[in-house]
Short mmCIF file of C-alpha atoms in Angstrom, two decimals:
data_model
loop_
_atom_site.label_atom_id
_atom_site.label_comp_id
_atom_site.label_asym_id
_atom_site.label_seq_id
_atom_site.Cartn_x
_atom_site.Cartn_y
_atom_site.Cartn_z
CA MET A 1 0.50 0.38 0.15
CA GLY A 2 2.38 2.74 1.00
CA GLU A 3 4.99 1.97 -1.81
CA ILE A 4 2.10 1.83 -4.18
CA TYR A 5 1.18 5.52 -2.70
CA SER A 6 4.96 7.15 -2.72
CA THR A 7 4.62 5.94 -6.74
CA ILE A 8 1.32 7.73 -7.00
CA VAL A 9 3.31 11.01 -4.31
CA ALA A 10 6.14 10.93 -6.63
CA GLY A 11 4.40 10.70 -10.29
CA VAL A 12 2.37 13.83 -8.67
CA ASP A 13 5.32 15.49 -8.17
CA TRP A 14 6.80 15.35 -11.31
CA PHE A 15 3.47 15.86 -12.82
CA VAL A 16 4.41 19.76 -10.91
CA ALA A 17 7.62 19.89 -12.10
CA LEU A 18 6.44 20.37 -15.62
CA GLY A 19 5.03 23.60 -14.80
CA PRO A 20 1.53 24.95 -14.74
CA SER A 21 1.76 25.44 -18.73
CA VAL A 22 2.77 21.29 -20.39
CA MET A 23 0.42 20.58 -17.47
CA ILE A 24 -2.64 22.03 -18.40
CA ALA A 25 -1.83 21.90 -22.51
CA ILE A 26 -1.85 17.68 -21.20
CA VAL A 27 -4.32 17.71 -18.88
CA LEU A 28 -6.99 19.51 -21.63
CA THR A 29 -6.01 17.57 -24.37
CA VAL A 30 -6.22 14.14 -22.78
CA LEU A 31 -10.04 15.18 -21.50
CA GLY A 32 -11.40 17.21 -23.91
CA THR A 33 -10.07 14.32 -26.27
CA ALA A 34 -12.18 12.09 -23.20
CA PHE A 35 -15.54 15.02 -23.45
CA GLY A 36 -15.50 14.16 -27.10
CA ALA A 37 -14.54 17.00 -28.53
CA GLY A 38 -11.99 15.47 -30.57
CA PHE A 39 -7.73 14.61 -30.36
CA SER A 40 -6.60 17.99 -33.00
CA LYS A 41 -8.85 19.81 -31.74
CA SER A 42 -8.45 18.65 -27.52
CA LEU A 43 -4.64 18.75 -28.11
CA ARG A 44 -5.10 23.15 -29.77
CA GLY A 45 -7.23 23.65 -27.01
CA GLY A 46 -4.24 22.38 -24.70
CA ILE A 47 -1.28 23.78 -26.46
CA ILE A 48 -3.57 27.80 -26.36
CA THR A 49 -3.97 26.84 -22.91
CA GLY A 50 -0.73 26.64 -22.32
CA VAL A 51 0.94 29.21 -23.73
CA GLY A 52 -1.80 31.92 -22.25
CA LEU A 53 -0.27 31.22 -19.16
CA ALA A 54 3.43 31.28 -20.07
CA GLY A 55 2.21 34.78 -21.74
CA LEU A 56 0.14 35.21 -18.39
CA PHE A 57 3.48 34.77 -16.13
CA LEU A 58 5.60 36.90 -18.38
CA VAL A 59 3.51 39.58 -17.44
CA VAL A 60 4.22 39.00 -13.96
CA ASP A 61 7.33 39.02 -14.56
CA LEU A 62 7.68 42.66 -16.08
CA ILE A 63 4.75 43.83 -12.53
CA VAL A 64 7.41 41.90 -10.26
CA GLU A 65 10.52 43.94 -11.95
CA ALA A 66 9.45 47.50 -12.87
CA LEU A 67 6.38 47.71 -10.86
CA LEU A 68 7.28 46.42 -6.89
CA PRO A 69 10.31 48.59 -6.42
CA ALA A 70 8.39 51.42 -7.78
CA ILE A 71 5.08 51.00 -5.22
CA ASN A 72 8.41 49.84 -2.03
CA ALA A 73 9.77 53.67 -3.27
CA MET A 74 6.28 55.17 -3.18
CA ALA A 75 5.91 53.17 0.24
CA GLU A 76 8.96 54.81 1.77
CA ASN A 77 8.70 57.77 0.59
CA PHE A 78 4.83 58.51 1.90
CA ASN A 79 5.07 55.73 5.24
CA LEU A 80 3.30 53.48 3.33
CA GLN A 81 1.83 50.12 4.50
CA LEU A 82 1.29 48.59 0.62
CA ARG A 83 4.37 46.37 0.06
CA LEU A 84 2.36 43.24 -1.39
CA VAL A 85 2.98 43.00 -5.33
CA ASP A 86 -1.07 43.45 -7.12
CA VAL A 87 -0.19 40.58 -9.65
CA GLY A 88 -3.79 40.71 -10.75
CA TRP A 89 -5.88 37.61 -12.60
CA ALA A 90 -1.85 36.25 -12.63
CA ASP A 91 -4.13 33.67 -10.43
CA ALA A 92 -5.54 32.17 -13.09
CA GLY A 93 -1.81 31.19 -13.88
CA ILE A 94 -3.01 28.68 -10.12
CA ALA A 95 -6.40 27.60 -11.17
CA TRP A 96 -4.98 26.34 -14.59
CA GLY A 97 -1.44 24.76 -12.88
CA TRP A 98 -2.35 23.26 -9.57
CA PRO A 99 -2.25 19.83 -9.69
CA GLY A 100 -6.10 19.49 -8.20
CA VAL A 101 -7.02 21.02 -11.38
CA ALA A 102 -8.51 18.02 -13.20
CA GLY A 103 -9.88 16.48 -10.59
CA VAL A 104 -12.18 19.99 -9.65
CA MET A 105 -13.42 20.11 -12.87
CA LEU A 106 -14.46 15.96 -13.15
CA GLY A 107 -15.79 16.71 -9.63
CA ILE A 108 -18.42 19.97 -10.23
CA ILE A 109 -19.51 19.15 -13.05
CA ALA A 110 -21.02 15.20 -11.67
CA VAL A 111 -22.68 17.19 -8.51
CA ASN A 112 -23.59 19.48 -10.87
CA ILE A 113 -26.18 17.60 -12.39
CA ILE A 114 -26.14 15.80 -9.11
CA MET A 115 -27.72 18.62 -7.22
CA VAL A 116 -29.99 19.26 -10.55
CA LEU A 117 -30.59 15.79 -10.71
CA LEU A 118 -31.68 16.05 -7.03
CA LYS A 119 -34.02 19.24 -7.38
CA LEU A 120 -31.94 21.06 -5.39
CA THR A 121 -29.96 23.48 -7.62
CA LYS A 122 -31.85 25.36 -11.04
CA THR A 123 -28.30 26.40 -12.60
CA LEU A 124 -26.41 24.17 -15.28
CA TRP A 125 -22.51 24.53 -14.93
CA THR A 126 -21.55 25.35 -18.23
CA ASP A 127 -19.26 28.22 -17.76
CA VAL A 128 -15.92 25.39 -17.31
CA TRP A 129 -13.67 29.19 -17.62
CA SER A 130 -15.05 29.96 -14.32
CA TYR A 131 -14.88 27.51 -12.37
CA TRP A 132 -10.76 28.55 -12.90
CA HIS A 133 -11.74 31.14 -9.56
CA GLY A 134 -13.18 27.82 -7.32
CA GLN A 135 -9.21 26.34 -8.16
CA VAL A 136 -7.63 28.86 -6.98
CA CYS A 137 -8.98 28.20 -3.70
CA GLY A 138 -8.96 25.23 -3.72
CA ALA A 139 -5.34 25.12 -4.11
CA PHE A 140 -4.91 27.63 -1.05
CA VAL A 141 -6.24 24.63 0.65
CA TRP A 142 -4.00 22.58 -0.97
CA VAL A 143 -0.99 24.45 0.49
CA VAL A 144 -2.42 24.81 3.67
CA THR A 145 -3.29 21.80 4.40
CA GLY A 146 -0.94 19.75 2.49
CA SER A 147 -3.51 17.27 0.44
CA VAL A 148 -5.17 17.40 -2.76
CA THR A 149 -7.47 15.70 -1.57
CA LEU A 150 -8.53 18.00 0.34
CA GLY A 151 -8.25 20.99 -2.51
CA ILE A 152 -10.50 19.76 -4.24
CA ILE A 153 -13.64 19.22 -2.44
CA ALA A 154 -12.76 23.00 -1.64
CA ALA A 155 -12.89 23.95 -4.65
CA ILE A 156 -15.91 21.91 -5.14
CA ILE A 157 -17.71 23.65 -2.50
CA TYR A 158 -16.43 26.96 -3.48
CA LEU A 159 -18.35 26.08 -6.96
CA VAL A 160 -20.73 24.84 -5.40
CA ILE A 161 -22.26 28.17 -3.48
CA GLY A 162 -21.85 29.87 -6.68
CA SER A 163 -24.62 27.62 -8.40
CA LEU A 164 -26.72 28.27 -5.08
CA PHE A 165 -26.29 31.66 -5.11
CA SER A 166 -27.09 32.58 -8.40
CA ASP A 167 -30.24 30.22 -8.25
CA ILE A 168 -30.67 33.43 -5.88
CA THR A 169 -29.23 35.96 -9.11
CA ALA A 170 -30.51 34.65 -12.28
CA LYS A 171 -33.83 35.92 -12.61
CA ARG A 172 -32.80 39.04 -12.67
CA TYR A 173 -29.66 38.53 -14.71
CA GLN A 174 -31.97 37.67 -17.08
CA GLU A 175 -35.01 40.74 -17.08
CA TYR A 176 -32.81 43.29 -16.91
CA ASN A 177 -30.41 42.25 -19.37
CA ASP A 178 -32.74 41.04 -21.98
CA MET A 179 -30.70 37.14 -21.85
CA PRO A 180 -33.51 34.42 -20.73
CA GLY A 181 -32.34 31.20 -19.48
CA ILE A 182 -28.89 32.67 -18.45
CA GLY A 183 -27.15 32.08 -15.20
CA VAL A 184 -24.14 33.39 -13.69
CA PRO A 185 -22.72 31.41 -11.60
CA CYS A 186 -19.14 32.48 -11.53
CA GLY A 187 -17.98 33.06 -7.59
CA PRO A 188 -17.02 36.92 -7.58
CA THR A 189 -20.20 38.30 -9.63
CA VAL A 190 -22.96 36.67 -7.64
CA LEU A 191 -21.43 37.13 -4.19
CA ALA A 192 -21.32 41.08 -5.39
CA SER A 193 -25.28 40.38 -6.59
CA VAL A 194 -25.72 38.63 -3.07
CA PHE A 195 -24.12 41.08 -1.03
CA ALA A 196 -25.88 44.47 -3.29
CA ILE A 197 -28.63 42.81 -2.30
CA PRO A 198 -29.32 44.16 0.41
CA VAL A 199 -27.36 47.14 0.49
CA SER A 200 -29.13 48.84 -2.30
CA ALA A 201 -32.70 47.50 -0.90
CA ALA A 202 -30.35 50.04 2.55
CA LEU A 203 -29.25 52.79 -0.07
CA ASN A 204 -33.38 53.10 -0.38
CA LYS A 205 -34.03 54.17 2.63
CA ILE A 206 -31.59 56.84 3.26
CA PRO A 207 -33.03 60.38 2.74
CA GLY A 208 -30.66 62.18 0.54
CA ILE A 209 -28.57 59.08 -0.47
CA ASN A 210 -31.77 57.61 -1.88
CA LYS A 211 -31.95 60.34 -4.73
CA LEU A 212 -29.11 59.58 -5.50
CA ASN A 213 -27.96 59.10 -8.87
CA ALA A 214 -25.70 60.10 -12.72
CA SER A 215 -25.37 60.02 -16.04
CA PRO A 216 -23.89 57.19 -17.49
CA GLU A 217 -23.76 58.84 -20.82
CA SER A 218 -21.54 61.64 -18.98
CA ILE A 219 -19.22 60.06 -17.27
CA LYS A 220 -18.53 58.00 -19.85
CA GLU A 221 -18.10 61.69 -22.20
CA ARG A 222 -16.41 63.60 -19.86
CA PHE A 223 -13.77 60.20 -19.28
CA GLY A 224 -13.11 60.19 -22.58
CA VAL A 225 -9.81 59.18 -23.63
CA PHE A 226 -8.89 59.25 -20.06
CA GLY A 227 -11.45 56.05 -18.93
CA GLU A 228 -9.55 53.35 -21.94
CA VAL A 229 -7.44 50.62 -20.32
CA SER A 230 -4.33 51.65 -22.10
CA VAL A 231 -4.62 55.52 -21.29
CA MET A 232 -5.44 55.14 -17.38
CA GLY A 233 -2.60 52.26 -17.28
CA ALA A 234 0.11 54.83 -17.97
CA ILE A 235 -1.09 57.15 -16.35
CA ILE A 236 -1.55 55.60 -12.50
CA GLY A 237 2.30 54.19 -13.82
CA LEU A 238 3.03 58.01 -14.26
CA LEU A 239 2.56 59.20 -10.76
CA ILE A 240 3.30 56.32 -9.00
CA GLY A 241 7.19 56.60 -10.76
CA LEU A 242 6.67 60.32 -9.59
CA LEU A 243 5.64 60.35 -6.51
CA ALA A 244 8.27 56.67 -5.95
CA GLY A 245 10.66 60.17 -6.46
CA TYR A 246 11.82 57.99 -9.82
CA GLY A 247 12.15 61.78 -11.61
CA ILE A 248 10.41 63.17 -14.98
CA ALA A 249 12.52 60.06 -16.99
CA GLY A 250 12.13 57.48 -15.08
CA ALA A 251 8.34 57.88 -14.81
CA LEU A 252 7.66 57.85 -17.83
CA VAL A 253 9.27 54.76 -18.77
CA LEU A 254 7.06 53.40 -15.24
CA SER A 255 4.16 54.81 -17.20
CA MET A 256 4.80 52.29 -20.26
CA GLN A 257 5.52 49.76 -18.07
CA VAL A 258 2.22 50.03 -15.84
CA ALA A 259 0.53 50.72 -19.96
CA ALA A 260 1.58 46.92 -20.97
CA ILE A 261 0.20 45.53 -17.67
CA MET A 262 -2.75 46.31 -17.25
CA LEU A 263 -3.40 46.03 -21.36
CA ILE A 264 -1.66 42.38 -21.83
CA LEU A 265 -2.73 41.01 -18.76
CA PRO A 266 -6.50 40.37 -19.75
CA ARG A 267 -5.14 39.78 -22.96
CA MET A 268 -3.38 36.86 -21.87
CA VAL A 269 -6.58 35.61 -20.09
CA SER A 270 -8.55 34.91 -23.17
CA ILE A 271 -5.66 33.71 -24.59
CA ILE A 272 -5.89 30.72 -21.85
CA ALA A 273 -9.92 31.29 -22.06
CA GLU A 274 -10.18 30.32 -25.40
CA GLY A 275 -8.11 27.18 -25.44
CA LEU A 276 -10.52 25.89 -23.23
CA ILE A 277 -13.82 26.87 -25.66
CA PRO A 278 -13.65 22.51 -26.94
CA ILE A 279 -14.65 21.51 -23.26
CA THR A 280 -17.05 23.84 -22.08
CA MET A 281 -18.77 23.50 -25.81
CA LYS A 282 -19.15 20.02 -25.45
CA VAL A 283 -20.32 20.38 -21.38
CA ALA A 284 -22.52 22.58 -22.46
CA GLU A 285 -24.53 21.14 -25.25
CA PHE A 286 -23.62 17.56 -22.92
CA VAL A 287 -26.00 18.50 -20.58
CA ARG A 288 -28.07 21.24 -22.17
CA GLU A 289 -29.27 17.55 -24.38
CA ARG A 290 -30.10 16.16 -19.86
CA PHE A 291 -31.63 18.62 -18.67
CA LYS A 292 -33.51 19.46 -22.65
CA ASP A 293 -37.45 19.40 -20.61
CA ARG A 294 -36.60 20.81 -17.64
CA GLU A 295 -36.78 25.38 -16.84
CA LEU A 296 -32.90 25.58 -15.40
CA HIS A 297 -30.35 28.54 -16.15
CA VAL A 298 -27.55 27.82 -18.25
CA GLY A 299 -23.98 29.33 -16.54
CA VAL A 300 -22.33 31.68 -18.55
CA ASP A 301 -19.25 34.01 -18.24
CA CYS A 302 -19.14 36.22 -15.25
CA ALA A 303 -18.84 39.24 -19.13
CA VAL A 304 -22.38 38.72 -20.58
CA LEU A 305 -23.12 41.42 -17.16
CA LEU A 306 -21.08 44.08 -18.36
CA GLY A 307 -22.83 46.33 -21.92
CA HIS A 308 -24.61 48.57 -19.31
CA SER A 309 -23.43 51.70 -20.38
CA SER A 310 -23.77 52.37 -15.99
CA VAL A 311 -21.02 49.38 -15.29
CA MET A 312 -18.27 51.50 -17.27
CA ALA A 313 -19.74 55.15 -15.84
CA SER A 314 -19.63 53.21 -13.08
CA ALA A 315 -16.02 51.31 -13.20
CA LEU A 316 -14.29 55.12 -14.31
CA ILE A 317 -14.90 56.07 -11.05
CA LEU A 318 -14.12 53.14 -8.77
CA PHE A 319 -10.56 52.94 -10.24
CA PRO A 320 -9.36 55.69 -8.30
CA LEU A 321 -11.89 55.91 -5.47
CA SER A 322 -10.72 52.34 -4.56
CA ILE A 323 -6.95 53.28 -5.71
CA LEU A 324 -7.83 55.48 -2.86
CA LEU A 325 -9.25 53.49 -0.50
CA ALA A 326 -6.89 50.99 -0.35
CA ALA A 327 -3.68 54.14 0.42
CA ALA A 328 -6.25 54.88 2.81
CA LEU A 329 -7.48 52.31 4.74
CA PRO A 330 -5.71 50.50 7.90
CA GLY A 331 -3.71 47.38 7.29
CA ASN A 332 -4.43 46.64 3.97
CA GLY A 333 -0.67 45.56 2.40
CA MET A 334 -2.32 46.35 -1.81
CA LEU A 335 -1.99 48.42 -4.00
CA PRO A 336 -4.32 48.02 -6.65
CA ILE A 337 -3.06 47.71 -10.04
CA ALA A 338 -3.54 44.56 -11.78
CA SER A 339 -6.25 44.12 -9.90
CA LEU A 340 -8.51 46.64 -10.74
CA ALA A 341 -9.96 45.01 -13.78
CA LEU A 342 -11.82 43.24 -10.95
CA ILE A 343 -13.46 46.62 -11.09
CA PRO A 344 -15.99 46.05 -14.34
CA PHE A 345 -16.65 42.65 -13.18
CA LEU A 346 -18.38 43.69 -9.88
CA ALA A 347 -20.05 46.64 -11.02
CA GLY A 348 -22.00 44.39 -13.83
CA ALA A 349 -22.99 42.27 -11.07
CA VAL A 350 -24.44 45.08 -9.21
CA VAL A 351 -25.69 46.72 -11.77
CA PRO A 352 -28.50 44.84 -12.24
CA PHE A 353 -29.69 45.27 -8.76
CA THR A 354 -29.40 49.04 -8.81
CA ARG A 355 -31.59 49.45 -11.39
CA GLY A 356 -28.34 51.06 -13.59
CA ASN A 357 -28.13 53.79 -10.74
CA VAL A 358 -24.72 54.92 -11.13
CA ILE A 359 -23.41 56.21 -7.85
CA HIS A 360 -25.82 53.71 -5.70
CA THR A 361 -23.45 50.95 -7.78
CA VAL A 362 -20.67 52.43 -6.92
CA ILE A 363 -20.89 52.24 -3.39
CA ILE A 364 -22.04 49.57 -2.99
CA VAL A 365 -18.42 48.00 -4.71
CA LEU A 366 -16.22 50.32 -2.55
CA LEU A 367 -17.54 48.84 0.85
CA LEU A 368 -17.51 45.00 -1.02
CA LEU A 369 -13.99 46.00 -2.05
CA ILE A 370 -12.93 46.65 1.84
CA PRO A 371 -13.29 42.69 3.30
CA TYR A 372 -11.03 42.19 -0.37
CA LEU A 373 -8.21 43.89 0.42
CA TYR A 374 -8.90 43.06 4.40
CA ALA A 375 -8.39 38.35 2.20
CA ALA A 376 -5.32 40.08 0.04
CA THR A 377 -3.50 41.13 2.64
CA ASN A 378 -4.81 38.28 4.96
CA MET A 379 -3.94 35.69 2.41
CA SER A 380 -1.15 37.08 1.03
CA PRO A 381 1.98 34.82 3.30
CA VAL A 382 -0.51 31.39 1.66
CA HIS A 383 -1.31 33.34 -2.63
CA THR A 384 3.14 33.54 -1.84
CA GLU A 385 3.51 29.73 -0.88
CA THR A 386 0.67 28.45 -3.36
CA TYR A 387 3.13 30.04 -6.38
CA ALA A 388 6.20 28.70 -4.78
CA GLN A 389 4.45 25.29 -3.89
CA LEU A 390 4.21 25.91 -8.14
CA GLY A 391 8.07 26.37 -9.00
CA MET A 392 7.19 29.71 -9.65
CA PHE A 393 8.62 33.35 -9.45
CA THR A 394 11.00 31.69 -6.95
CA GLU A 395 13.84 34.24 -7.58
CA GLU A 396 10.87 36.80 -6.93
CA ILE A 397 10.07 35.34 -4.14
CA GLU A 398 13.14 34.69 -2.12
CA GLY A 399 13.96 38.33 -3.61
CA GLY A 400 11.22 39.10 -1.08
CA ALA A 401 9.13 39.67 -3.50
CA ARG A 402 5.10 38.58 -1.38
CA PHE A 403 1.93 38.45 -3.80
CA ALA A 404 -1.83 39.48 -2.81
CA SER A 405 -3.92 40.04 -5.63
CA TRP A 406 -8.79 40.33 -5.64
CA ASP A 407 -10.15 37.44 -7.75
CA MET A 408 -8.96 35.45 -6.97
CA GLY A 409 -6.04 36.66 -3.30
CA GLY A 410 -8.92 38.60 -1.93
CA ASP A 411 -11.96 36.74 -2.51
CA PRO A 412 -13.67 36.48 0.57
CA ILE A 413 -16.01 33.24 0.22
CA SER A 414 -12.41 31.77 -0.29
CA TRP A 415 -10.82 33.54 2.38
CA ILE A 416 -13.91 31.66 4.32
CA ILE A 417 -13.79 28.12 3.28
CA ASN A 418 -9.69 28.68 3.70
CA GLN A 419 -10.19 29.45 7.50
CA ILE A 420 -12.61 26.41 7.62
CA PHE A 421 -9.17 23.52 5.88
CA ARG A 422 -6.93 25.00 8.35
CA LEU A 423 -8.50 22.85 11.29
CA PHE A 424 -8.06 19.71 9.12
CA SER A 425 -4.83 20.11 8.85
CA MET B 1 -19.81 39.35 -54.35
CA ASP B 2 -20.00 41.53 -51.35
CA GLN B 3 -18.37 40.89 -48.16
CA LYS B 4 -20.49 40.69 -45.84
CA LEU B 5 -19.90 40.72 -42.17
CA ILE B 6 -21.12 39.06 -38.49
CA LEU B 7 -20.53 41.20 -35.35
CA VAL B 8 -20.45 39.07 -32.21
CA VAL B 9 -20.22 41.80 -29.13
CA CYS B 10 -19.12 41.73 -25.47
CA GLY B 11 -18.85 43.08 -22.46
CA ALA B 12 -14.74 41.66 -21.43
CA GLY B 13 -13.09 39.94 -25.21
CA ILE B 14 -12.36 36.84 -23.14
CA ASN B 15 -14.89 34.19 -23.11
CA THR B 16 -18.08 34.81 -24.68
CA SER B 17 -17.68 36.17 -27.95
CA THR B 18 -15.07 34.06 -28.92
CA MET B 19 -17.26 30.79 -27.15
CA ALA B 20 -20.38 32.48 -30.40
CA GLY B 21 -18.08 33.57 -32.77
CA GLU B 22 -15.96 30.07 -33.09
CA PHE B 23 -19.13 28.30 -33.09
CA ILE B 24 -20.07 31.10 -36.82
CA SER B 25 -16.73 30.62 -37.70
CA GLU B 26 -17.10 26.82 -37.77
CA GLU B 27 -20.63 26.14 -39.62
CA ILE B 28 -18.65 28.86 -42.06
CA SER B 29 -16.00 27.47 -42.57
CA LYS B 30 -18.45 24.14 -43.07
CA ARG B 31 -20.91 25.86 -45.54
CA LYS B 32 -17.92 27.48 -46.94
CA LEU B 33 -19.40 30.49 -47.31
CA LYS B 34 -16.21 33.07 -48.89
CA ASN B 35 -18.53 35.72 -48.58
CA VAL B 36 -19.17 35.98 -45.28
CA LYS B 37 -17.25 37.17 -42.17
CA VAL B 38 -17.27 36.62 -38.20
CA LYS B 39 -15.56 39.06 -36.80
CA THR B 40 -15.14 40.04 -32.69
CA VAL B 41 -15.22 43.58 -30.37
CA LEU B 42 -16.17 44.68 -27.07
CA VAL B 43 -18.59 47.57 -26.34
CA ASN B 44 -16.69 49.97 -26.48
CA ASP B 45 -15.36 49.57 -30.20
CA LEU B 46 -19.34 49.60 -31.01
CA PRO B 47 -19.09 52.72 -31.84
CA ARG B 48 -17.22 52.84 -35.39
CA TYR B 49 -18.72 49.86 -37.60
CA LYS B 50 -21.33 52.61 -37.29
CA GLY B 51 -22.90 53.35 -40.22
CA GLN B 52 -21.38 49.31 -42.14
CA LYS B 53 -23.68 48.00 -44.68
CA ASP B 54 -23.85 44.59 -45.23
CA MET B 55 -23.85 43.63 -41.14
CA ALA B 56 -25.59 41.61 -38.91
CA ILE B 57 -24.55 42.47 -35.49
CA VAL B 58 -24.26 39.78 -32.51
CA TYR B 59 -25.03 40.84 -28.87
CA MET B 60 -23.09 38.69 -25.45
CA THR B 61 -24.47 40.90 -23.20
CA LYS B 62 -26.75 43.56 -23.35
CA VAL B 63 -25.82 46.88 -25.74
CA ASP B 64 -27.62 50.22 -25.67
CA THR B 65 -26.41 51.69 -28.69
CA ASP B 66 -28.86 51.06 -31.86
CA MET B 67 -27.03 50.03 -34.97
CA GLY B 68 -29.26 50.06 -37.68
CA VAL B 69 -28.78 46.83 -39.39
CA PRO B 70 -30.28 43.14 -38.53
CA SER B 71 -29.15 42.47 -34.98
CA PHE B 72 -29.85 39.52 -32.41
CA GLN B 73 -29.39 38.25 -29.30
CA GLY B 74 -26.48 36.14 -29.61
CA MET B 75 -26.77 34.48 -26.22
CA ASN B 76 -28.19 30.65 -27.33
CA PHE B 77 -24.73 30.40 -29.28
CA LEU B 78 -23.65 29.34 -25.34
CA ILE B 79 -26.70 27.91 -23.89
CA GLY B 80 -28.08 25.88 -26.79
CA THR B 81 -28.52 23.16 -28.45
CA ARG B 82 -26.93 22.29 -31.05
CA GLU B 83 -30.30 22.36 -32.81
CA THR B 84 -31.15 26.09 -31.43
CA LYS B 85 -27.33 27.08 -32.48
CA LEU B 86 -28.55 26.27 -36.35
CA GLU B 87 -31.59 27.95 -36.01
CA LEU B 88 -29.80 31.68 -34.89
CA PHE B 89 -27.19 30.92 -37.32
CA ASP B 90 -29.05 30.84 -40.54
CA LYS B 91 -31.21 33.33 -39.06
CA ILE B 92 -28.59 35.33 -39.05
CA LEU B 93 -27.71 34.68 -42.24
CA GLU B 94 -31.48 35.20 -44.03
CA SER B 95 -30.86 38.51 -42.80
CA LEU B 96 -28.14 38.90 -44.89
CA GLY B 97 -29.37 37.86 -47.09
CA VAL B 98 -26.57 34.73 -48.15
CA GLU B 99 -27.82 32.78 -50.84
CA GLN B 100 -27.48 29.17 -49.51
CA GLN B 101 -26.54 25.37 -51.11
CA GLY B 102 -28.07 22.30 -50.68
#
């Protein structure tokens, strides 16, 4: 028994040591072929996702190399506590690169089908890409407990919570966005919506605040080109460079580097997602055919909620405000830069519940970001250790870099699950 | 031959529009429709295409702008069965006046 076990452990270790890019390419090729997406399509998908991960890590290298020293210098100049590197969606690299990745994919599909059969949920978990939030939650649990199995269980719990929250929120999404039949079980999205329901009701009762609103069109016009991600990144980089005492030339260089980080990181994420399409299509068609006759919510990506003009308008106001919030919040260690990319998604989740009220959306998201910032700071040691265990950024970590992010480092549900599973370690 | 364009519009350009775009481009090449092209764009880039003719728009998110061309809610490309996906695709081709053999 012991021998078999140690062989398995050695096998898993060997596999993990290949690094996330190689591992996910193999996993997706095997799973895709098993799901009937065809070998060549699955191989192509696996390689594309591996490429996306490789690209993601290049961007993180840039973050650590360029942005980290600048933020440290700025923090020193102004006596701030912001010492953590915001790696943003680089956590997708953890998601698709940890040893439990295939277990979680198969596990949540099975658990979801059972839950739908037992009528415990109306949500079909068909959006394979969005499993990544659960995957990271699981990887963090793996790191604190040392058990891949516990990590997989934690990931599935996270994803099940997503489907239950989606049951609550789906009707409003459908009605407000004219999309019958959909649901969005993606963790950060549904949490923001469930948070928005009571807070929005409370805001509507406070005299003065209940009447506040702003026209999304005029906000977008006023921001103009400054609302573009690249331009905004350049401005943020320039300001940080100047506050760090880099001088004009140094600040200009940093400005382009931060613009590059903010524009390229989400592009890399989209490459990762593209590689998952063959599997997603098969999973969606498979469960759809089986539950043709029931009225269910088919899980889709949270991007479907971004179209309303009040979403972008709220996000534009939130970008600078959330940076200020992070700087002002006592005990917070992370200055959000790469993580700002999450803001439109949070706004998109809240807008259906404020009925497009920009001011209310901004207030709700800012309140929600407080637990995000504290959880991100608190999870930073585990977060950093997770990258170390996957053999990523080892030099940077040895050099003292400590990582954080909102999505998933600061995800409140993941944080709670992690605290509970720590009891088992 | 007139060049026809199917524009798939999405909020983030990460996942949804790529899924729909992939299905459409697969069908286009399967049916050998040489004069139909598919392109995925972000909501914010949509105004650039205003005034373009021979175009149909597939929305993967709710959009407020009226583009004055045939528009379709494309969610079925994600959540539909194979049958409903093909039905929607045929409707889009019809609105573009694309003739199919067979």
